[in-house]
Short mmCIF file of C-alpha atoms in Angstrom, two decimals:
data_model
loop_
_atom_site.label_atom_id
_atom_site.label_comp_id
_atom_site.label_asym_id
_atom_site.label_seq_id
_atom_site.Cartn_x
_atom_site.Cartn_y
_atom_site.Cartn_z
CA MET A 1 0.04 0.28 -0.03
CA TYR A 2 1.34 3.64 -0.55
CA VAL A 3 1.61 5.85 1.59
CA SER A 4 3.02 9.48 1.05
CA TRP A 5 5.51 10.89 3.21
CA ALA A 6 2.78 13.81 4.22
CA SER A 7 0.78 11.45 5.67
CA LEU A 8 3.80 9.60 7.28
CA ALA A 9 4.67 12.77 8.72
CA LEU A 10 1.39 14.08 10.07
CA LEU A 11 1.34 10.39 11.76
CA SER A 12 4.75 11.18 13.43
CA GLN A 13 3.17 14.52 14.63
CA LEU A 14 0.08 13.02 16.18
CA VAL A 15 2.31 10.45 17.89
CA SER A 16 4.24 13.11 19.23
CA LEU A 17 1.27 14.92 20.42
CA GLY A 18 0.18 11.76 21.73
CA LEU A 19 3.38 11.33 24.39
CA ALA A 20 2.82 15.46 25.29
CA ALA A 21 3.23 16.11 28.56
CA ASP A 22 -0.51 16.67 29.16
CA THR A 23 -2.02 16.40 32.31
CA ASP A 24 -2.97 12.75 32.22
CA ALA A 25 1.06 12.24 31.54
CA TRP A 26 1.69 14.45 34.65
CA LYS A 27 -0.54 12.01 37.07
CA SER A 28 2.09 8.96 37.11
CA ARG A 29 5.55 11.28 36.90
CA ASN A 30 7.45 11.96 40.54
CA ILE A 31 8.91 15.22 40.92
CA TYR A 32 12.05 16.38 42.07
CA PHE A 33 11.63 20.35 43.18
CA ALA A 34 15.15 21.73 42.31
CA LEU A 35 16.42 25.31 43.33
CA THR A 36 18.79 25.41 40.66
CA ASP A 37 21.51 28.04 42.23
CA ARG A 38 21.49 24.90 45.24
CA VAL A 39 22.54 21.78 43.42
CA ALA A 40 25.76 21.43 41.95
CA ARG A 41 28.13 24.30 40.73
CA ASN A 42 29.53 22.77 37.50
CA SER A 43 29.57 19.57 35.06
CA ASP A 44 32.25 18.23 37.48
CA ASP A 45 31.23 18.94 41.26
CA THR A 46 31.38 16.23 43.50
CA GLY A 47 30.91 18.06 46.63
CA GLY A 48 32.81 20.70 48.66
CA ASP A 49 32.36 23.33 51.38
CA ALA A 50 28.97 24.34 52.43
CA CYS A 51 27.90 27.99 50.74
CA GLY A 52 28.54 30.57 53.37
CA ASP A 53 25.40 32.82 52.60
CA LEU A 54 22.04 31.13 52.11
CA SER A 55 20.85 34.57 51.39
CA ASN A 56 22.72 35.35 48.28
CA TYR A 57 23.91 33.22 45.00
CA CYS A 58 25.67 29.89 46.32
CA GLY A 59 26.63 29.26 42.39
CA GLY A 60 24.53 26.51 41.39
CA THR A 61 24.08 26.41 37.41
CA PHE A 62 22.26 24.51 34.59
CA GLN A 63 25.30 22.31 33.74
CA GLY A 64 25.82 21.11 37.36
CA LEU A 65 22.14 20.40 37.43
CA GLN A 66 22.39 18.60 34.50
CA SER A 67 25.30 17.03 35.84
CA LYS A 68 23.02 15.38 38.49
CA LEU A 69 20.41 14.16 36.56
CA ASP A 70 21.80 10.53 36.86
CA TYR A 71 21.82 11.34 40.89
CA ILE A 72 18.10 12.08 40.64
CA ALA A 73 17.07 9.41 38.54
CA GLY A 74 18.68 7.05 40.97
CA MET A 75 15.91 7.94 43.29
CA GLY A 76 13.61 7.12 40.86
CA PHE A 77 12.30 10.41 39.91
CA ASP A 78 11.23 11.06 36.23
CA ALA A 79 10.17 14.73 36.61
CA ILE A 80 11.84 18.08 37.49
CA TRP A 81 10.66 21.19 38.88
CA ILE A 82 13.36 23.71 38.70
CA THR A 83 13.07 27.47 40.24
CA PRO A 84 12.61 30.28 37.90
CA VAL A 85 14.94 30.67 35.10
CA VAL A 86 14.49 34.63 33.70
CA ALA A 87 16.69 37.17 34.13
CA ASN A 88 16.26 38.35 37.88
CA THR A 89 16.89 42.08 39.90
CA ASP A 90 20.24 41.63 41.77
CA GLY A 91 20.10 39.31 44.94
CA GLY A 92 17.50 36.73 43.08
CA TYR A 93 19.47 33.68 43.48
CA HIS A 94 15.82 32.19 43.62
CA GLY A 95 14.59 33.22 40.60
CA TYR A 96 11.51 34.76 41.88
CA TRP A 97 12.57 38.59 40.84
CA ALA A 98 12.40 38.85 37.23
CA ALA A 99 13.69 41.61 35.49
CA ASP A 100 13.85 40.44 32.13
CA LEU A 101 11.08 38.13 30.85
CA TYR A 102 13.02 37.14 27.73
CA SER A 103 16.44 36.81 29.02
CA ILE A 104 18.09 33.93 31.10
CA ASN A 105 19.49 34.23 34.77
CA SER A 106 23.17 34.44 33.67
CA ASN A 107 24.31 33.29 37.00
CA TYR A 108 22.80 29.99 36.38
CA GLY A 109 24.29 29.92 32.78
CA THR A 110 23.28 30.64 29.18
CA ALA A 111 20.14 29.76 27.10
CA ASP A 112 21.99 27.08 25.14
CA ASP A 113 23.20 26.01 28.73
CA LEU A 114 18.82 25.59 29.68
CA LYS A 115 18.40 24.22 26.34
CA ALA A 116 20.89 21.15 26.90
CA LEU A 117 19.69 20.44 30.54
CA VAL A 118 16.17 19.99 29.37
CA SER A 119 17.35 18.16 25.82
CA ALA A 120 19.45 15.45 28.39
CA ALA A 121 16.52 14.97 30.98
CA HIS A 122 14.22 14.15 28.19
CA ASP A 123 16.88 11.79 26.95
CA LYS A 124 16.50 10.16 30.30
CA GLY A 125 12.60 10.21 30.13
CA ILE A 126 12.55 12.95 32.67
CA TYR A 127 10.13 15.81 32.16
CA VAL A 128 10.91 19.32 33.14
CA MET A 129 8.80 21.75 35.04
CA VAL A 130 9.52 25.62 35.12
CA ASP A 131 8.52 27.81 37.72
CA VAL A 132 6.94 31.25 36.80
CA VAL A 133 5.69 34.73 38.21
CA ALA A 134 3.10 36.38 37.00
CA ASN A 135 1.98 38.20 39.90
CA HIS A 136 5.01 40.38 40.96
CA VAL A 137 8.25 41.32 39.56
CA GLY A 138 11.62 41.81 41.18
CA PRO A 139 12.53 44.89 43.62
CA SER A 140 14.28 47.65 41.46
CA ALA A 141 13.37 50.91 39.92
CA ILE A 142 10.38 50.04 37.41
CA ALA A 143 12.42 51.59 34.53
CA ASP A 144 14.91 48.71 34.55
CA HIS A 145 12.10 45.76 34.00
CA GLN A 146 11.58 44.78 30.46
CA PRO A 147 10.07 44.25 27.95
CA GLU A 148 7.95 46.98 27.62
CA PRO A 149 5.66 48.12 29.08
CA LEU A 150 6.92 46.30 32.39
CA ASN A 151 9.32 49.35 32.40
CA GLN A 152 6.00 51.69 32.91
CA ASP A 153 4.34 52.53 36.12
CA SER A 154 1.13 51.91 34.47
CA SER A 155 1.69 48.26 34.65
CA TYR A 156 1.66 48.23 38.21
CA HIS A 157 -0.70 48.49 40.73
CA SER A 158 -0.69 51.54 43.46
CA GLN A 159 1.54 49.96 46.65
CA CYS A 160 -0.20 48.64 49.29
CA THR A 161 0.39 46.42 52.24
CA ILE A 162 -1.36 43.05 52.06
CA ASN A 163 -4.50 42.86 54.53
CA TYR A 164 -4.98 38.72 54.19
CA SER A 165 -8.59 39.03 55.41
CA ASP A 166 -9.66 41.05 52.33
CA GLN A 167 -8.81 38.88 49.16
CA ASN A 168 -9.08 42.35 47.69
CA SER A 169 -6.04 43.08 49.11
CA VAL A 170 -4.36 40.03 48.45
CA GLU A 171 -4.87 40.45 44.71
CA ASN A 172 -4.00 44.14 44.58
CA CYS A 173 -1.32 44.86 47.18
CA TRP A 174 2.37 44.20 47.17
CA ILE A 175 3.89 41.25 48.63
CA ASP A 176 7.12 41.97 50.78
CA ASN A 177 7.34 45.59 48.49
CA LEU A 178 7.41 43.73 45.19
CA PRO A 179 5.89 45.64 42.25
CA ASP A 180 2.59 43.92 41.95
CA LEU A 181 1.43 43.52 38.42
CA ASN A 182 -1.79 45.06 37.13
CA THR A 183 -3.22 41.78 36.04
CA GLN A 184 -6.33 43.29 35.32
CA SER A 185 -5.04 45.18 32.41
CA SER A 186 -5.52 43.33 28.74
CA ASP A 187 -2.12 44.52 27.77
CA ILE A 188 -0.67 42.92 31.06
CA ARG A 189 -2.59 39.56 30.18
CA SER A 190 -1.68 39.70 26.73
CA LEU A 191 2.02 40.06 27.46
CA TYR A 192 2.06 37.44 29.97
CA GLN A 193 0.27 35.11 27.66
CA LYS A 194 2.70 35.52 24.64
CA TRP A 195 5.65 35.34 26.88
CA ILE A 196 4.51 32.06 28.59
CA GLY A 197 3.77 30.36 25.00
CA TRP A 198 6.91 31.39 24.09
CA LEU A 199 8.85 30.03 27.23
CA VAL A 200 7.38 26.46 26.82
CA THR A 201 8.08 26.24 23.25
CA GLU A 202 11.66 28.02 23.10
CA TYR A 203 13.15 25.68 25.95
CA ASP A 204 10.64 22.71 25.59
CA PHE A 205 9.23 22.62 28.87
CA ASP A 206 6.61 19.87 29.97
CA GLY A 207 5.07 21.76 32.52
CA VAL A 208 4.56 25.23 34.31
CA ARG A 209 4.37 25.61 38.21
CA ILE A 210 2.85 28.98 38.76
CA ASP A 211 3.84 31.06 42.13
CA THR A 212 1.59 33.38 43.76
CA VAL A 213 -1.78 31.88 42.62
CA LYS A 214 -4.13 33.65 45.09
CA HIS A 215 -2.63 36.95 44.80
CA VAL A 216 -4.10 37.30 41.32
CA GLU A 217 -7.51 37.65 40.59
CA LYS A 218 -8.82 34.25 39.24
CA ASP A 219 -10.56 35.24 35.69
CA TYR A 220 -6.89 36.00 34.95
CA TRP A 221 -5.67 32.28 35.10
CA PRO A 222 -7.51 30.25 32.44
CA ASP A 223 -6.40 31.73 29.67
CA PHE A 224 -2.65 31.84 31.20
CA SER A 225 -2.84 28.28 31.67
CA ALA A 226 -4.29 27.83 28.22
CA ALA A 227 -1.64 29.43 26.78
CA ALA A 228 1.42 27.63 28.71
CA GLY A 229 -0.10 24.74 26.28
CA VAL A 230 1.12 21.91 29.08
CA TYR A 231 0.35 20.70 32.45
CA THR A 232 0.16 23.63 34.85
CA ILE A 233 0.01 23.29 38.91
CA GLY A 234 -0.68 26.17 40.77
CA GLU A 235 0.39 27.38 44.36
CA VAL A 236 -2.38 28.72 46.22
CA PHE A 237 -0.84 28.89 50.16
CA ASP A 238 -3.41 28.10 52.40
CA GLY A 239 -4.76 25.18 54.50
CA ASP A 240 -8.46 25.94 53.74
CA PRO A 241 -9.72 23.06 51.36
CA SER A 242 -12.85 25.45 50.52
CA TYR A 243 -10.70 28.08 49.74
CA VAL A 244 -8.16 26.34 47.90
CA SER A 245 -10.73 24.55 45.82
CA GLY A 246 -12.09 27.97 44.40
CA TYR A 247 -9.15 27.64 42.13
CA GLY A 248 -9.14 24.21 41.18
CA SER A 249 -10.82 24.50 37.55
CA LEU A 250 -8.64 27.58 36.73
CA MET A 251 -5.29 25.39 35.73
CA SER A 252 -4.59 21.77 35.62
CA GLY A 253 -3.29 21.35 39.11
CA LEU A 254 -2.42 22.72 42.20
CA LEU A 255 0.07 22.30 45.03
CA ASN A 256 -2.07 20.26 48.13
CA TYR A 257 -1.32 22.73 50.63
CA PRO A 258 -4.91 21.52 52.61
CA MET A 259 -3.30 18.14 53.05
CA TYR A 260 -0.09 19.50 53.69
CA TYR A 261 -1.17 20.43 57.56
CA PRO A 262 -2.99 17.46 58.72
CA MET A 263 -0.54 15.01 57.20
CA ASN A 264 2.25 16.62 58.50
CA ASN A 265 0.65 16.86 61.90
CA PHE A 266 0.10 13.12 61.90
CA TYR A 267 3.48 12.08 61.01
CA GLN A 268 5.05 14.42 63.27
CA GLN A 269 2.87 13.16 66.08
CA THR A 270 0.76 16.22 66.97
CA GLY A 271 -2.33 15.26 65.15
CA SER A 272 -4.61 12.36 64.02
CA SER A 273 -4.63 9.65 61.23
CA GLN A 274 -8.45 10.69 61.31
CA ALA A 275 -7.76 14.68 60.62
CA MET A 276 -6.01 13.50 57.57
CA VAL A 277 -8.37 10.92 56.45
CA ASP A 278 -11.34 13.56 56.83
CA MET A 279 -9.04 16.01 54.85
CA TYR A 280 -8.96 13.61 52.07
CA ASN A 281 -12.62 13.07 51.81
CA GLN A 282 -13.01 16.80 51.81
CA ILE A 283 -10.78 17.13 48.96
CA SER A 284 -12.52 14.46 47.11
CA SER A 285 -15.65 16.25 47.33
CA LEU A 286 -14.48 19.68 46.97
CA PHE A 287 -11.73 18.97 43.86
CA PRO A 288 -12.83 18.46 40.17
CA ASP A 289 -9.98 16.22 39.87
CA PRO A 290 -7.41 15.21 42.98
CA THR A 291 -5.23 13.32 41.22
CA THR A 292 -4.14 16.29 39.64
CA LEU A 293 -2.78 17.83 42.83
CA GLY A 294 0.89 17.69 43.81
CA SER A 295 1.56 16.11 47.19
CA PHE A 296 4.47 17.24 49.39
CA LEU A 297 6.15 17.46 53.10
CA ASP A 298 7.88 20.62 52.73
CA ASN A 299 9.34 22.99 50.24
CA HIS A 300 11.64 26.15 50.07
CA ASP A 301 8.42 28.15 51.80
CA ASN A 302 8.36 25.99 54.41
CA PRO A 303 10.83 25.20 57.23
CA ARG A 304 12.27 21.32 56.51
CA TRP A 305 10.44 18.34 57.83
CA LEU A 306 13.47 17.48 59.99
CA ASN A 307 13.44 20.76 61.64
CA THR A 308 10.10 20.22 63.00
CA LYS A 309 10.73 16.44 63.72
CA ASN A 310 14.22 15.14 63.54
CA ASP A 311 13.24 11.61 63.33
CA LEU A 312 14.09 9.55 60.24
CA SER A 313 11.62 7.02 60.84
CA LEU A 314 8.67 9.06 60.59
CA LEU A 315 10.27 10.96 57.78
CA LYS A 316 9.89 7.66 55.81
CA ASN A 317 6.33 7.18 56.56
CA ALA A 318 5.33 10.65 55.77
CA LEU A 319 7.41 10.02 52.60
CA ALA A 320 5.69 7.08 52.28
CA TYR A 321 2.29 8.98 52.33
CA VAL A 322 3.44 11.54 49.74
CA ILE A 323 4.97 8.95 46.95
CA LEU A 324 2.52 6.09 47.46
CA ALA A 325 -1.11 8.05 48.09
CA ARG A 326 -3.25 9.99 45.71
CA GLY A 327 -1.70 13.05 43.78
CA ILE A 328 1.48 13.56 42.30
CA PRO A 329 4.56 13.10 44.68
CA ILE A 330 7.03 16.58 44.87
CA VAL A 331 10.07 15.93 46.59
CA TYR A 332 12.10 19.04 47.69
CA TYR A 333 16.16 18.30 47.00
CA GLY A 334 18.16 17.46 49.79
CA THR A 335 15.06 15.87 51.86
CA GLU A 336 17.49 12.88 50.39
CA GLN A 337 20.51 14.11 52.49
CA ALA A 338 18.20 14.77 55.67
CA TYR A 339 18.58 18.22 55.51
CA ALA A 340 16.80 19.65 58.32
CA GLY A 341 17.15 23.82 57.81
CA GLY A 342 14.76 25.91 59.38
CA ALA A 343 12.78 28.92 57.86
CA ASP A 344 14.19 30.47 54.55
CA PRO A 345 16.78 30.81 53.71
CA ALA A 346 18.11 28.08 56.08
CA ASN A 347 16.03 25.49 54.17
CA ARG A 348 17.58 26.38 51.04
CA GLU A 349 21.05 24.28 51.89
CA ASP A 350 23.23 23.51 48.89
CA LEU A 351 23.28 19.99 47.71
CA TRP A 352 27.39 19.91 47.22
CA ARG A 353 27.78 19.64 51.01
CA SER A 354 26.73 16.03 51.09
CA SER A 355 29.04 14.92 48.34
CA PHE A 356 25.77 13.70 46.58
CA ASN A 357 25.81 10.83 48.47
CA THR A 358 23.64 7.83 47.25
CA ASN A 359 24.22 5.53 49.88
CA SER A 360 22.46 7.76 52.46
CA GLU A 361 19.56 6.44 54.19
CA ILE A 362 16.82 8.21 53.16
CA TYR A 363 18.26 8.36 49.42
CA GLN A 364 17.77 4.61 49.64
CA ALA A 365 14.34 4.94 51.19
CA ILE A 366 13.51 7.30 48.30
CA SER A 367 14.18 4.89 45.90
CA ARG A 368 12.70 2.30 47.26
CA LEU A 369 9.23 3.99 47.29
CA SER A 370 9.62 5.55 44.04
CA ALA A 371 10.31 1.78 42.53
CA THR A 372 6.85 0.47 44.05
CA ARG A 373 4.95 3.35 43.03
CA LYS A 374 6.13 2.62 39.22
CA SER A 375 5.68 -1.15 39.56
CA ALA A 376 2.50 -0.61 40.97
CA GLY A 377 1.79 1.46 37.59
CA GLY A 378 2.34 4.70 38.09
CA LEU A 379 -0.91 4.98 40.73
CA ALA A 380 -2.63 7.62 38.35
CA GLY A 381 -6.15 6.99 39.49
CA ASN A 382 -7.89 8.23 42.24
CA ASP A 383 -8.21 4.80 43.54
CA GLN A 384 -7.51 5.13 47.37
CA THR A 385 -9.15 2.97 49.81
CA HIS A 386 -8.97 3.83 53.64
CA LEU A 387 -8.19 0.52 55.08
CA TYR A 388 -6.98 1.11 58.85
CA VAL A 389 -7.77 4.41 60.75
CA ALA A 390 -5.72 4.15 64.63
CA ASP A 391 -4.44 6.41 66.99
CA THR A 392 -1.13 5.79 65.59
CA ALA A 393 -1.32 4.12 62.29
CA TYR A 394 -3.16 5.03 58.91
CA ALA A 395 -3.29 2.38 56.02
CA TRP A 396 -4.55 2.62 52.46
CA SER A 397 -4.42 0.36 49.61
CA ARG A 398 -4.41 1.58 45.29
CA ALA A 399 -4.94 -0.08 42.28
CA GLY A 400 -7.43 -2.31 43.74
CA GLY A 401 -5.15 -4.04 46.75
CA LYS A 402 -2.21 -4.49 44.07
CA LEU A 403 -0.71 -1.95 46.64
CA VAL A 404 -1.20 -2.07 50.28
CA VAL A 405 0.59 0.70 52.91
CA LEU A 406 0.69 0.76 56.68
CA THR A 407 2.07 3.85 58.26
CA THR A 408 2.73 4.30 61.76
CA ASN A 409 3.56 7.62 63.77
CA SER A 410 5.21 6.10 66.74
CA GLY A 411 8.71 6.96 65.66
CA LEU A 412 12.67 5.80 65.98
CA GLY A 413 12.85 2.06 67.56
CA SER A 414 9.11 1.26 67.84
CA THR A 415 7.61 -1.73 66.97
CA GLY A 416 4.05 -3.41 66.72
CA ASN A 417 1.97 -5.73 65.07
CA TYR A 418 -0.99 -4.73 63.16
CA CYS A 419 -4.09 -6.50 61.69
CA PHE A 420 -6.53 -4.72 59.21
CA ASP A 421 -8.70 -5.76 56.44
CA THR A 422 -7.16 -5.40 53.11
CA GLN A 423 -10.22 -5.96 51.19
CA VAL A 424 -8.29 -8.72 49.24
CA PRO A 425 -9.18 -12.14 50.37
CA ASN A 426 -6.50 -14.75 50.01
CA GLY A 427 -3.99 -11.86 48.48
CA SER A 428 -0.04 -11.92 48.60
CA TRP A 429 2.24 -9.56 48.77
CA ASN A 430 5.99 -8.63 49.24
CA ASN A 431 7.22 -6.28 51.37
CA THR A 432 9.08 -3.83 49.12
CA PHE A 433 9.93 -1.27 51.98
CA GLY A 434 11.39 -4.05 54.28
CA THR A 435 11.75 -7.52 53.71
CA GLY A 436 9.45 -10.52 53.73
CA SER A 437 5.87 -11.56 52.50
CA TYR A 438 2.60 -11.57 53.41
CA THR A 439 -0.92 -13.28 52.92
CA SER A 440 -4.43 -12.54 53.98
CA ASP A 441 -7.01 -15.06 54.65
CA GLY A 442 -10.22 -15.80 53.37
CA ASP A 443 -11.62 -12.36 54.37
CA GLY A 444 -8.94 -10.32 53.57
CA ASN A 445 -7.12 -9.91 57.17
CA VAL A 446 -3.52 -9.60 57.74
CA CYS A 447 -1.24 -8.67 60.04
CA VAL A 448 2.00 -6.94 59.33
CA THR A 449 4.53 -6.19 61.68
CA VAL A 450 6.00 -2.70 61.99
CA SER A 451 9.98 -2.47 62.74
CA ASN A 452 11.87 0.54 63.91
CA GLY A 453 9.09 2.45 63.35
CA GLU A 454 9.31 2.40 59.46
CA PRO A 455 6.56 1.97 56.85
CA VAL A 456 5.26 -1.49 55.57
CA VAL A 457 5.18 -1.42 52.05
CA LEU A 458 3.03 -4.11 50.35
CA LEU A 459 3.41 -4.79 46.51
CA ALA A 460 1.25 -7.83 45.06
CA ALA A 461 3.42 -10.84 44.30
#
């Protein structure tokens, strides 16, 4: 049968589109969140002295990050979220102080370096998500901002201090004295839509993380998200599920701040598993698609987990929830090295001080959890079943019982025997986090043993 080259080209295009990084493709991904300035200084970085001033540039580069892709993939991550890449005003080591939307932050390297990083990640099957800010720009003279008309006062709201009890103030006043964009302006909206489409296309990004979403009026976001053309996940920094869910249909997904608080409360021994389950159920009823939400236990805006509760066994249980419960896992760089920095900037340590140790206890723990997620089929579905809710324990299943996870909050050194109904009669599983295997009886009941307070992760044999 004769097939024209044009037909083959069209077919190739359709196949490429089918592999594009849309929302469904992201649901089974596992994300490593990296501050570009803090990962690695060059392509030969094997470690060194800690950065002396975490409030300024420490020297991390795109080339350095590229050289650590195998280190990242070794934990089972198949996506990276990187901090904003645009040129920043002085001191913007983190990337959130934009100065010129169409230029790359030269402290990190060149535009070609960034393209090489993304290309290398793609060659390894790793998606790259870029962080962007559409609410504000960096703290410098308005006249210095690019492109036009960002160098004009009319592109910004009048300066005022945010009153967080007034949504209008939240949307129109200035965060930390950062010039607040006049996002109601059709010119500003068009500028940012054109820019985000260009940024994603120019650098071949697979996803976009959007900063400070609640600080911009809601009707701004659908067109901005659509212009990105890929999965977008927004930050609505608030623990109230009713408030956060109001943004749930405006972009592809959101960071799961509503779950962040009760989840950490339970695994840090200050809250109940029932509160966590109640929040899970609230999210189920309030959000259009809970599987698009990003699960996390800390980040660059919150103290590191171990700073609040210095217990590696408890951390492993929390990580088991993030990686194996419903949602898209996001793990903050340095977690794998048991970093324990407090509030910003102490929670933004350089990674090279760890010498990129792949034998560290938490690096290995994350690797095992990620491997189980993949072996269970990627866990993209809205298929979590609460199996056991107790004072010091929470167990759930995914994938129709193929995966059963028991977590506890008793902590380091604790042991225990836990019996519960898996809802899988005569099931058989291997413990992928520890050793041994388990079977359920004819009614689905199983008894598992917790050692040293670590999670029990059962994958169907």
